[in-house]
Coordinates of C-alpha atoms in Angstrom, one line a residue:
Chain A
M1347 CA 49.8 48.2 -13.5
L1348 CA 46.1 47.6 -13.6
V1349 CA 46.2 47.1 -17.4
A1350 CA 48.9 44.6 -17.1
I1351 CA 47.1 42.7 -14.4
L1352 CA 43.8 42.8 -16.3
I1353 CA 45.3 41.6 -19.5
F1354 CA 47.2 38.8 -17.7
A1355 CA 44.1 37.8 -15.7
T1356 CA 41.9 37.5 -18.8
A1357 CA 44.6 35.6 -20.7
L1358 CA 44.7 33.0 -17.6
A1359 CA 41.0 32.8 -17.6
F1360 CA 40.8 32.0 -21.3
I1361 CA 43.6 29.4 -20.7
A1362 CA 41.9 27.8 -17.7
V1363 CA 38.4 27.4 -19.3
E1364 CA 40.2 26.4 -22.6
R1365 CA 38.6 29.1 -24.8
G1366 CA 40.9 29.4 -27.7
H1367 CA 44.2 27.9 -28.3
R1368 CA 46.5 28.8 -25.3
T1369 CA 49.3 29.9 -27.6
V1370 CA 47.0 32.3 -29.4
V1371 CA 45.7 33.6 -26.1
A1372 CA 49.4 34.1 -24.8
L1373 CA 50.4 35.9 -28.0
V1374 CA 47.3 38.2 -28.1
G1375 CA 47.9 39.0 -24.4
A1376 CA 51.5 39.7 -25.3
T1377 CA 50.4 42.0 -28.3
A1378 CA 47.9 43.7 -25.9
V1379 CA 50.5 44.7 -23.4
L1380 CA 52.8 46.1 -26.1
L1381 CA 50.1 47.9 -28.1
T1382 CA 48.8 49.5 -24.7
Q1383 CA 52.4 50.4 -24.0
T1384 CA 52.3 48.7 -20.7
I1385 CA 55.8 47.5 -21.5
D1386 CA 58.1 48.8 -24.3
Q1387 CA 59.5 46.7 -26.9
E1388 CA 63.0 46.7 -25.7
T1389 CA 61.9 45.6 -22.2
A1390 CA 59.6 42.8 -23.6
L1391 CA 62.6 41.4 -25.6
H1392 CA 64.6 41.3 -22.3
A1393 CA 61.8 39.6 -20.5
I1394 CA 62.0 36.6 -22.8
E1395 CA 63.8 33.8 -21.2
W1396 CA 65.9 32.7 -24.2
E1397 CA 67.8 30.2 -22.0
A1398 CA 64.5 28.3 -21.2
L1399 CA 63.6 28.5 -25.0
G1400 CA 66.9 27.3 -26.2
L1401 CA 66.7 24.4 -23.7
L1402 CA 63.2 23.4 -24.7
A1403 CA 64.0 23.7 -28.5
G1404 CA 67.3 21.7 -28.0
M1405 CA 65.6 18.8 -26.1
M1406 CA 62.6 18.7 -28.6
I1407 CA 65.1 18.2 -31.5
V1408 CA 67.0 15.6 -29.4
V1409 CA 63.9 13.8 -28.6
R1410 CA 62.2 13.9 -32.0
L1411 CA 65.3 12.6 -33.6
T1412 CA 65.9 9.7 -31.1
E1413 CA 62.3 8.5 -30.7
T1414 CA 62.2 7.4 -34.3
T1415 CA 64.8 4.8 -33.5
G1416 CA 62.4 3.2 -31.3
V1417 CA 64.8 3.0 -28.2
Y1418 CA 62.2 4.4 -25.9
T1419 CA 59.6 1.9 -26.8
Y1420 CA 62.4 -0.9 -26.4
L1421 CA 62.9 0.4 -22.8
A1422 CA 59.2 0.5 -22.0
I1423 CA 58.6 -3.0 -23.3
K1424 CA 61.7 -4.4 -21.3
A1425 CA 60.4 -2.7 -18.2
A1426 CA 56.9 -4.4 -18.7
Q1427 CA 58.6 -7.8 -19.4
A1428 CA 60.7 -7.4 -16.1
A1429 CA 57.5 -7.8 -14.3
K1430 CA 56.9 -11.4 -15.8
G1431 CA 53.2 -10.8 -15.8
R1432 CA 52.7 -10.1 -12.0
S1433 CA 50.4 -7.3 -11.7
F1434 CA 52.1 -5.3 -8.9
L1435 CA 55.4 -5.6 -10.4
L1436 CA 53.9 -4.6 -13.9
V1437 CA 52.5 -1.4 -12.3
L1438 CA 55.8 -0.6 -10.5
S1439 CA 57.9 -1.2 -13.6
L1440 CA 55.7 0.7 -15.9
G1441 CA 55.3 3.5 -13.3
A1442 CA 59.2 3.5 -12.7
A1443 CA 59.8 3.4 -16.5
T1444 CA 57.4 6.4 -16.9
A1445 CA 59.1 8.4 -14.1
V1446 CA 62.6 7.8 -15.4
L1447 CA 61.8 8.5 -19.0
S1448 CA 59.8 11.7 -18.1
A1449 CA 62.8 12.8 -16.2
F1450 CA 65.0 12.9 -19.3
L1451 CA 62.3 13.4 -22.0
D1452 CA 59.5 15.9 -22.0
N1453 CA 56.5 14.8 -20.3
L1454 CA 54.2 14.9 -23.3
T1455 CA 56.4 12.8 -25.4
T1456 CA 56.7 10.2 -22.6
I1457 CA 52.9 9.9 -22.5
L1458 CA 52.6 9.7 -26.3
L1459 CA 55.0 6.9 -26.3
L1460 CA 53.8 4.9 -23.5
V1461 CA 50.1 5.0 -23.5
P1462 CA 49.6 3.1 -26.9
I1463 CA 51.9 0.3 -25.7
T1464 CA 50.0 0.4 -22.4
F1465 CA 46.7 -0.2 -24.2
L1466 CA 48.5 -3.1 -26.1
L1467 CA 49.7 -4.6 -22.9
A1468 CA 46.3 -4.2 -21.4
D1469 CA 44.6 -6.0 -24.3
A1470 CA 47.4 -8.8 -24.1
L1471 CA 46.8 -9.3 -20.4
D1472 CA 43.2 -8.7 -20.6
I1473 CA 43.0 -6.0 -17.9
D1474 CA 41.4 -2.5 -17.7
P1475 CA 43.8 0.0 -19.4
I1476 CA 42.6 3.1 -17.7
P1477 CA 44.1 2.4 -14.1
L1478 CA 47.5 1.8 -15.8
I1479 CA 47.2 4.9 -17.8
L1480 CA 46.2 7.1 -14.9
I1481 CA 49.1 5.8 -12.9
E1482 CA 51.4 6.5 -15.7
V1483 CA 50.2 10.1 -15.8
M1484 CA 50.7 10.5 -12.2
A1485 CA 54.1 8.9 -12.4
C1486 CA 54.9 11.1 -15.3
N1487 CA 54.3 14.4 -13.6
I1488 CA 55.9 13.3 -10.5
G1489 CA 58.9 11.8 -12.3
G1490 CA 59.5 14.8 -14.4
T1491 CA 60.0 16.8 -11.2
A1492 CA 63.3 15.1 -10.6
T1493 CA 65.5 16.8 -13.2
L1494 CA 66.2 20.2 -14.6
I1495 CA 65.0 19.0 -18.1
G1496 CA 62.0 16.9 -16.9
D1497 CA 59.2 19.3 -16.6
P1498 CA 58.5 22.7 -18.1
P1499 CA 58.3 24.6 -14.7
N1500 CA 61.8 23.2 -13.9
I1501 CA 63.1 24.4 -17.3
M1502 CA 61.8 27.8 -16.7
I1503 CA 63.3 28.0 -13.2
A1504 CA 66.6 26.8 -14.6
G1505 CA 66.4 29.5 -17.3
A1506 CA 65.9 32.3 -14.6
T1507 CA 68.6 31.0 -12.2
D1508 CA 72.0 29.5 -12.2
L1509 CA 71.0 26.5 -10.6
S1510 CA 72.6 23.4 -12.2
F1511 CA 71.4 20.0 -13.4
M1512 CA 73.0 18.4 -10.3
D1513 CA 71.3 20.9 -7.9
F1514 CA 67.9 19.9 -9.4
I1515 CA 68.8 16.1 -8.8
V1516 CA 70.1 16.6 -5.4
N1517 CA 67.2 18.7 -4.2
L1518 CA 64.2 17.2 -6.1
M1519 CA 65.0 13.7 -7.2
P1520 CA 64.8 12.1 -3.5
I1521 CA 61.3 13.5 -2.8
A1522 CA 60.1 13.0 -6.3
Y1523 CA 60.9 9.3 -6.5
L1524 CA 59.9 8.6 -2.9
T1525 CA 56.6 10.2 -3.5
G1526 CA 56.2 8.5 -7.0
L1527 CA 57.0 5.1 -5.3
I1528 CA 54.2 5.6 -2.6
V1529 CA 51.6 7.0 -5.1
I1530 CA 52.2 4.2 -7.7
S1531 CA 51.9 1.6 -4.9
A1532 CA 48.8 3.2 -3.2
L1533 CA 47.0 3.5 -6.7
Y1534 CA 47.9 -0.2 -7.3
F1535 CA 46.2 -1.2 -4.1
F1536 CA 43.2 0.9 -5.0
W1537 CA 42.7 -0.7 -8.3
R1538 CA 44.1 -4.1 -7.7
K1539 CA 41.0 -6.0 -8.7
K1540 CA 40.9 -4.2 -12.0
L1541 CA 44.6 -5.1 -12.5
R1542 CA 44.5 -8.7 -11.6
I1543 CA 46.1 -10.7 -14.3
A1544 CA 44.9 -14.3 -15.1
P1545 CA 47.7 -16.9 -14.9
E1546 CA 47.1 -17.9 -18.5
A1547 CA 47.5 -14.3 -19.7
R1548 CA 50.9 -13.7 -17.9
A1549 CA 53.1 -15.1 -20.5
R1550 CA 51.6 -12.9 -23.2
V1551 CA 53.6 -9.7 -22.2
N1552 CA 56.7 -11.7 -23.0
E1553 CA 55.4 -12.3 -26.5
L1554 CA 56.3 -8.8 -27.4
D1555 CA 59.5 -8.6 -29.2
A1556 CA 61.5 -5.8 -27.7
R1557 CA 64.2 -5.8 -30.2
G1558 CA 61.5 -5.5 -33.0
A1559 CA 60.9 -2.1 -31.4
I1560 CA 64.1 -0.8 -32.6
E1561 CA 62.9 0.7 -35.9
D1562 CA 66.1 2.0 -37.1
P1563 CA 69.2 0.3 -35.7
A1564 CA 71.7 2.1 -37.9
E1565 CA 70.1 5.5 -36.8
L1566 CA 70.3 4.3 -33.2
R1567 CA 74.0 3.5 -33.6
R1568 CA 74.6 7.0 -35.0
L1569 CA 72.5 8.9 -32.4
G1570 CA 72.7 6.7 -29.3
P1571 CA 76.2 7.7 -28.3
I1572 CA 75.2 11.5 -28.8
L1573 CA 72.3 11.0 -26.7
I1574 CA 74.2 9.5 -23.8
L1575 CA 76.9 12.2 -24.2
T1576 CA 74.3 14.8 -24.0
V1577 CA 72.7 13.5 -20.8
L1578 CA 76.1 12.9 -19.2
A1579 CA 77.0 16.6 -20.2
F1580 CA 73.9 17.8 -18.3
F1581 CA 75.5 16.3 -15.2
V1582 CA 78.6 18.2 -15.5
H1583 CA 77.4 21.3 -17.3
K1584 CA 78.4 23.6 -14.5
P1585 CA 81.9 22.4 -13.9
I1586 CA 82.6 22.7 -17.6
G1587 CA 81.0 26.1 -17.9
L1588 CA 78.2 25.4 -20.2
E1589 CA 74.5 26.5 -19.8
P1590 CA 71.9 23.7 -20.0
A1591 CA 70.5 25.2 -23.2
T1592 CA 74.0 25.2 -24.7
V1593 CA 74.3 21.4 -23.9
A1594 CA 70.7 20.6 -25.4
L1595 CA 71.3 22.8 -28.4
S1596 CA 75.0 21.3 -29.0
G1597 CA 73.3 17.7 -28.8
A1598 CA 70.7 18.7 -31.2
A1599 CA 73.2 20.2 -33.6
I1600 CA 75.5 17.2 -33.5
M1601 CA 72.6 14.9 -34.0
L1602 CA 71.3 16.9 -37.0
L1603 CA 74.8 16.7 -38.4
V1604 CA 75.0 12.9 -38.4
T1605 CA 71.3 11.9 -38.8
R1606 CA 69.9 10.6 -42.0
Q1607 CA 66.5 11.8 -41.1
N1608 CA 65.1 14.9 -43.1
V1609 CA 66.3 18.0 -41.2
E1610 CA 63.5 20.2 -42.3
E1611 CA 60.9 17.7 -41.2
T1612 CA 62.6 17.3 -37.9
L1613 CA 62.7 21.0 -37.3
A1614 CA 59.1 21.3 -38.4
S1615 CA 58.1 18.7 -35.9
I1616 CA 59.3 20.9 -32.9
E1617 CA 56.3 22.0 -30.9
W1618 CA 56.5 25.6 -32.1
A1619 CA 53.1 26.2 -30.5
T1620 CA 54.6 25.6 -27.0
L1621 CA 57.6 27.8 -27.7
F1622 CA 55.5 30.7 -28.8
F1623 CA 53.2 30.1 -25.9
F1624 CA 56.2 30.6 -23.5
V1625 CA 57.1 33.8 -25.4
G1626 CA 53.6 35.3 -25.0
L1627 CA 53.7 34.4 -21.4
F1628 CA 57.2 35.9 -20.7
V1629 CA 56.2 39.2 -22.2
M1630 CA 52.8 39.3 -20.3
V1631 CA 54.8 38.5 -17.2
G1632 CA 57.5 41.1 -18.1
A1633 CA 54.6 43.6 -18.1
L1634 CA 53.6 42.5 -14.6
E1635 CA 57.2 42.8 -13.5
H1636 CA 57.8 46.1 -15.3
T1637 CA 54.8 47.8 -13.8
G1638 CA 55.4 46.7 -10.3
A1639 CA 52.7 44.3 -9.9
V1640 CA 55.0 41.3 -9.1
E1641 CA 56.8 43.4 -6.5
Q1642 CA 53.4 44.1 -4.8
L1643 CA 52.5 40.4 -5.0
A1644 CA 55.8 39.5 -3.4
N1645 CA 55.3 42.0 -0.7
G1646 CA 51.9 40.6 -0.1
I1647 CA 53.2 37.2 0.4
V1648 CA 56.0 38.5 2.8
D1649 CA 53.2 40.4 4.7
V1650 CA 50.8 37.4 5.0
T1651 CA 53.7 35.2 6.2
G1652 CA 55.1 37.9 8.3
G1653 CA 58.5 37.3 6.8
D1654 CA 58.7 33.8 8.2
R1655 CA 61.0 31.9 6.0
T1656 CA 59.1 28.5 6.6
A1657 CA 55.7 30.0 6.0
E1658 CA 56.9 31.5 2.9
L1659 CA 58.4 28.3 1.5
L1660 CA 55.0 26.3 2.4
G1661 CA 53.0 29.3 1.1
I1662 CA 54.9 29.3 -2.3
T1663 CA 54.7 25.4 -2.7
W1664 CA 51.0 25.1 -1.8
S1665 CA 49.8 28.0 -3.9
A1666 CA 52.0 26.7 -6.7
A1667 CA 50.3 23.3 -6.5
I1668 CA 46.8 24.6 -6.1
V1669 CA 46.7 27.5 -8.5
G1670 CA 48.9 25.5 -11.0
G1671 CA 46.5 22.7 -10.8
V1672 CA 43.5 24.8 -11.5
I1673 CA 44.9 26.7 -14.5
D1674 CA 48.1 25.4 -16.0
N1675 CA 51.5 25.1 -14.3
I1676 CA 53.3 27.0 -17.0
P1677 CA 51.8 30.4 -16.7
L1678 CA 51.9 29.9 -13.0
T1679 CA 55.5 29.3 -12.9
A1680 CA 56.2 32.2 -15.2
T1681 CA 54.3 34.5 -12.8
M1682 CA 56.1 33.1 -9.6
I1683 CA 59.6 33.2 -11.0
P1684 CA 59.8 37.0 -10.6
V1685 CA 57.8 36.7 -7.3
V1686 CA 60.3 34.2 -5.9
E1687 CA 63.3 36.3 -7.2
Q1688 CA 61.9 39.3 -5.2
I1689 CA 61.3 37.2 -2.0
S1690 CA 64.7 35.6 -2.1
A1691 CA 66.5 38.6 -3.3
G1692 CA 70.0 38.8 -2.1
T1693 CA 69.8 35.8 0.3
G1694 CA 71.3 33.2 -2.0
D1695 CA 68.6 30.9 -0.6
D1696 CA 67.6 28.2 -3.1
A1697 CA 65.0 26.6 -1.1
Y1698 CA 62.4 29.1 -2.5
W1699 CA 63.1 27.5 -6.0
W1700 CA 62.7 24.0 -4.8
A1701 CA 59.3 24.9 -3.2
L1702 CA 58.3 26.5 -6.4
A1703 CA 59.3 23.7 -8.5
L1704 CA 57.8 20.9 -6.3
G1705 CA 54.5 22.8 -5.9
A1706 CA 54.2 23.6 -9.7
C1707 CA 55.2 20.1 -10.9
F1708 CA 53.2 18.0 -8.4
G1709 CA 50.2 20.4 -9.0
G1710 CA 50.3 19.2 -12.5
N1711 CA 48.4 15.9 -11.2
M1712 CA 45.4 17.9 -9.8
T1713 CA 43.1 18.3 -12.8
L1714 CA 42.9 17.2 -16.3
I1715 CA 43.9 20.5 -17.7
A1716 CA 46.7 21.1 -15.3
A1717 CA 49.4 19.7 -17.5
A1718 CA 49.8 18.6 -21.1
P1719 CA 50.4 14.8 -20.6
N1720 CA 47.0 14.6 -18.8
V1721 CA 45.1 16.0 -21.7
A1722 CA 47.0 13.9 -24.2
A1723 CA 46.4 10.8 -22.3
A1724 CA 42.7 11.6 -21.9
A1725 CA 42.4 12.2 -25.7
M1726 CA 44.0 8.9 -26.5
A1727 CA 41.8 7.0 -24.0
S1728 CA 38.8 8.5 -25.5
R1729 CA 39.8 7.6 -28.9
N1730 CA 40.3 4.1 -27.7
G1731 CA 36.8 3.9 -26.3
H1732 CA 37.7 4.5 -22.6
P1733 CA 36.9 8.2 -22.0
I1734 CA 38.6 9.8 -19.0
G1735 CA 36.5 12.8 -18.1
F1736 CA 37.2 15.9 -15.9
V1737 CA 35.6 14.4 -12.8
R1738 CA 37.0 10.9 -13.1
F1739 CA 40.4 12.5 -13.4
L1740 CA 39.7 14.8 -10.5
K1741 CA 38.8 11.9 -8.3
V1742 CA 42.4 10.4 -8.7
G1743 CA 44.2 13.8 -9.2
V1744 CA 43.1 15.7 -6.1
P1745 CA 43.9 12.9 -3.5
V1746 CA 47.4 12.2 -5.3
T1747 CA 48.1 15.9 -5.4
F1748 CA 47.3 16.5 -1.7
F1749 CA 49.0 13.4 -0.6
S1750 CA 52.1 14.5 -2.7
M1751 CA 52.0 17.9 -1.3
F1752 CA 51.8 16.6 2.2
M1753 CA 55.1 14.7 1.3
V1754 CA 56.6 18.0 0.0
T1755 CA 55.5 19.8 3.3
G1756 CA 57.4 17.2 5.3
Y1757 CA 60.3 17.4 3.1
I1758 CA 60.5 21.2 3.2
L1759 CA 60.2 21.2 7.1
L1760 CA 62.7 18.5 7.3
R1761 CA 65.4 19.8 4.9
Y1762 CA 64.9 23.5 4.4
A1763 CA 63.2 24.9 7.4
Chain B
M1050 CA 36.2 14.2 -74.5
M1051 CA 38.2 15.9 -71.9
I1052 CA 40.3 14.0 -69.4
V1053 CA 38.2 15.2 -66.5
D1054 CA 35.1 13.6 -68.1
R1055 CA 36.6 10.3 -68.7
L1056 CA 37.9 10.2 -65.1
L1057 CA 34.5 10.7 -63.4
R1058 CA 33.0 7.4 -62.0
D1059 CA 29.4 6.9 -60.9
V1060 CA 29.3 5.0 -57.5
P1061 CA 26.8 4.2 -54.9
L1062 CA 27.0 6.7 -51.9
L1063 CA 27.2 5.7 -48.2
K1064 CA 25.0 7.3 -45.6
V1065 CA 26.5 8.6 -42.4
D1066 CA 24.2 6.1 -40.5
D1067 CA 25.1 3.1 -42.6
T1068 CA 27.1 0.5 -40.5
V1069 CA 30.9 0.1 -41.0
G1070 CA 30.1 -3.7 -42.0
D1071 CA 27.6 -2.7 -44.7
A1072 CA 29.8 0.2 -45.9
A1073 CA 32.7 -2.5 -46.4
K1074 CA 30.4 -4.6 -48.5
W1075 CA 29.3 -1.6 -50.7
I1076 CA 33.0 -0.8 -51.3
L1077 CA 33.7 -4.4 -52.2
A1078 CA 30.7 -4.5 -54.6
S1079 CA 31.4 -1.1 -56.1
G1080 CA 35.2 -1.9 -57.2
A1081 CA 36.2 1.4 -55.9
P1082 CA 38.7 1.5 -53.2
A1083 CA 36.5 4.0 -51.2
L1084 CA 33.1 5.6 -51.5
P1085 CA 31.7 9.1 -50.5
V1086 CA 29.7 9.3 -47.3
V1087 CA 26.8 11.8 -47.4
K1088 CA 24.7 13.4 -44.7
R1089 CA 20.9 12.9 -44.5
D1090 CA 20.4 15.9 -46.8
G1091 CA 22.7 14.3 -49.4
R1092 CA 25.7 16.8 -49.0
L1093 CA 29.1 15.2 -48.7
H1094 CA 30.3 14.2 -45.3
G1095 CA 33.6 12.5 -46.0
I1096 CA 34.9 9.4 -47.6
F1097 CA 35.2 5.9 -46.3
G1098 CA 37.6 3.3 -47.8
E1099 CA 40.1 0.6 -47.3
R1100 CA 42.2 2.8 -44.9
E1101 CA 39.4 4.0 -42.8
F1102 CA 38.1 0.4 -42.5
I1103 CA 41.3 -0.9 -41.2
A1104 CA 41.4 2.1 -38.7
A1105 CA 37.8 1.3 -37.6
I1106 CA 38.3 -2.5 -37.0
F1107 CA 41.7 -2.1 -35.1
P1108 CA 41.9 -0.5 -31.7
G1109 CA 42.7 3.1 -32.0
Y1110 CA 46.0 2.7 -30.3
V1111 CA 47.4 0.6 -33.3
S1112 CA 47.4 3.7 -35.4
E1113 CA 49.1 5.7 -32.4
L1114 CA 51.9 3.3 -32.1
K1115 CA 55.1 4.9 -33.6
F1116 CA 56.1 1.6 -35.0
A1117 CA 54.4 -2.0 -34.4
G1118 CA 57.6 -4.2 -35.2
F1119 CA 57.5 -5.7 -31.8
V1120 CA 54.1 -7.1 -32.0
R1121 CA 54.2 -10.8 -32.7
Q1122 CA 51.5 -12.9 -34.6
S1123 CA 50.6 -14.6 -31.3
L1124 CA 49.1 -11.3 -30.0
D1125 CA 46.8 -10.8 -33.0
D1126 CA 43.9 -12.6 -31.1
A1127 CA 44.3 -10.4 -28.1
I1128 CA 44.3 -7.3 -30.1
Q1129 CA 41.4 -8.2 -32.4
R1130 CA 39.1 -9.3 -29.8
R1131 CA 38.8 -5.5 -28.9
S1132 CA 37.3 -5.0 -32.4
G1133 CA 33.5 -5.0 -32.9
K1134 CA 33.2 -1.6 -34.7
L1135 CA 31.3 -3.3 -37.6
L1136 CA 28.0 -2.2 -36.2
E1137 CA 28.9 1.4 -35.7
P1138 CA 27.9 4.2 -38.0
V1139 CA 30.3 4.8 -40.8
G1140 CA 30.1 8.6 -40.4
R1141 CA 32.2 8.3 -37.2
F1142 CA 35.0 6.7 -39.2
A1143 CA 34.9 8.8 -42.3
N1144 CA 38.0 10.7 -43.5
R1145 CA 36.7 14.4 -43.2
E1146 CA 39.7 16.0 -44.9
R1147 CA 38.6 18.7 -47.3
I1148 CA 39.5 16.9 -50.6
A1149 CA 36.4 17.2 -52.8
V1150 CA 36.6 19.0 -56.0
K1151 CA 34.1 20.9 -58.0
E1152 CA 32.9 19.7 -61.4
D1153 CA 35.1 22.2 -63.2
Y1154 CA 38.2 21.0 -61.6
A1155 CA 41.6 21.2 -63.2
V1156 CA 43.8 18.0 -63.7
A1157 CA 46.5 19.8 -61.7
Q1158 CA 44.0 20.1 -58.6
L1159 CA 43.7 16.3 -58.8
A1160 CA 47.3 15.8 -58.9
E1161 CA 47.8 18.2 -56.0
T1162 CA 45.2 16.4 -54.0
F1163 CA 46.5 13.0 -54.5
L1164 CA 50.1 14.2 -53.7
H1165 CA 49.1 15.9 -50.5
H1166 CA 46.5 13.5 -49.1
R1167 CA 46.7 9.9 -48.6
V1168 CA 43.4 9.1 -50.3
L1169 CA 42.5 6.8 -52.9
I1170 CA 39.5 8.7 -54.3
V1171 CA 38.4 12.3 -54.7
P1172 CA 34.7 13.0 -54.6
V1173 CA 33.4 15.5 -57.2
V1174 CA 30.6 17.8 -55.9
D1175 CA 28.4 20.5 -57.3
A1176 CA 27.8 23.8 -55.8
G1177 CA 25.3 22.5 -53.2
R1178 CA 28.1 19.9 -52.3
Q1179 CA 25.9 17.2 -53.8
V1180 CA 28.1 14.2 -55.1
R1181 CA 28.2 13.9 -58.8
G1182 CA 30.9 11.0 -58.7
I1183 CA 34.4 10.2 -57.9
V1184 CA 37.8 10.0 -59.3
T1185 CA 39.9 7.1 -58.2
R1186 CA 43.6 7.3 -57.9
S1187 CA 44.2 4.3 -60.0
D1188 CA 42.0 5.7 -62.8
F1189 CA 44.0 8.8 -62.6
F1190 CA 47.2 7.0 -62.6
A1191 CA 46.1 4.9 -65.8
T1192 CA 44.9 8.0 -67.6
L1193 CA 48.3 9.8 -67.0
V1194 CA 50.2 6.7 -68.2
D1195 CA 48.1 6.7 -71.2
R1196 CA 48.7 10.5 -71.9
A1197 CA 52.4 10.3 -71.1
S1198 CA 53.0 7.4 -73.3
P1199 CA 54.7 8.2 -76.6
V1200 CA 52.4 7.9 -79.7
P1201 CA 53.4 4.6 -81.6
P1202 CA 54.9 5.2 -85.1
P1203 CA 52.5 4.4 -87.8
S1204 CA 52.8 0.9 -89.1
D1205 CA 54.3 0.4 -92.5
A1206 CA 51.9 -2.4 -93.3
G1207 CA 49.0 -1.4 -95.2

């Protein structure tokens, strides 16, 4: 057990301080637990959550194929234009567009799509782009919490449980969108002077030609209906007896069948590094589980909380937010899933999963390195001459995370305690 | 004379500290689509050409947009007012892809480089990475066309 813990802790430390590519770190860690025979190969293979990997891969293909049509850019521009140049409405509509898109696309794609458009809007409106971008990042991490496919921690939880898409929506969407609305509004008031739009600049946002964003209308006609059907299928996957990964991969397969895009290029553009990162993590966590370390951690939590359910729920959600915020919410979730399985074993009590999902997803806002969209937005801002450093992000991320977690605490106490 | 000798073009070299504006003037004066950028010790740093100049004078997000078909002419002023990179050092914007070839390069290596990289020139360097000249894509194209053209039949006249 000590070897498994040592290897996992070392890997986590390397990921947290960004020494080496996180995928390489995870794969080396997985190799280490296999070579030291901390876990045998058969068990390691079973430790990999193929459901989560299938769902991720399927959604990556769906998003890659549909984003080339320009439909998401169209939606973002329409959202911005709905504000008619008024700054509060602009912030609200961009924040809402980010939250909704991130609930159905992966968070990284959402940010990669929206940040360049936001820079353009900021130039057109002659305002500081950084408050808008930070608001989008926060909205992205909070909005992604709302659905089963919106954020990697949720995908991982779905892969390990039989919770349905509707379960996630019913339990997570209300608190995610309420928190998002308050956070976006509060950040607007904090930055309102920087976001003030001169009356003469207001009309410029309407000079964007939203229809012109549709890069390939014929491809959109081919893929659009499949995209809609795939999203609808998520809502009813449980009654029709399909796993979320089956829905995602079916949508992806049908899109690949009808698309005119190069299939090999599409498949090559999948984030293989992310998928292999997950594989490495699952094997390392499998070793923790196999050696009994997870059971000890779960027992430790039960001991600390004295077996009090409310204390356990709050302990899981707060530790997920803080630890996930300091390292990375993906390894945190991978570790916590078997712990939560142990704690909630046989009870059929789903509240533990919602506590974990809310903590892990909302914790993604705490630091620059806590979630992939944060890093991507900071890199793009830096390339555009507006660096967002670790401390600058922290000054926004910490208050937002703590406020969000107080909202979550109230929600858990009201709904699940 | 070998094809590789005919392709080598002698051009002025840009230094990493030259400004983007000066670099653009040197490029125009040289007649080449891009020029090598060298470090203070004369070793190759990268290349700077038409594509890099466009990337330098437009805000970074323009190249990050997936598609810019929604931007109308009326927004050009708003976008370009953010420019002002003409006084920044050219070294920051140079293309640092490893595309240089050694003096004994094969024509197939040039073909591979032009096919795999979106560059308009390939620098030719010696063993110490000192620049000996460049090969432009247009010169390479012209030479290939010349080589590939069928030899005209001898004239009956005379």
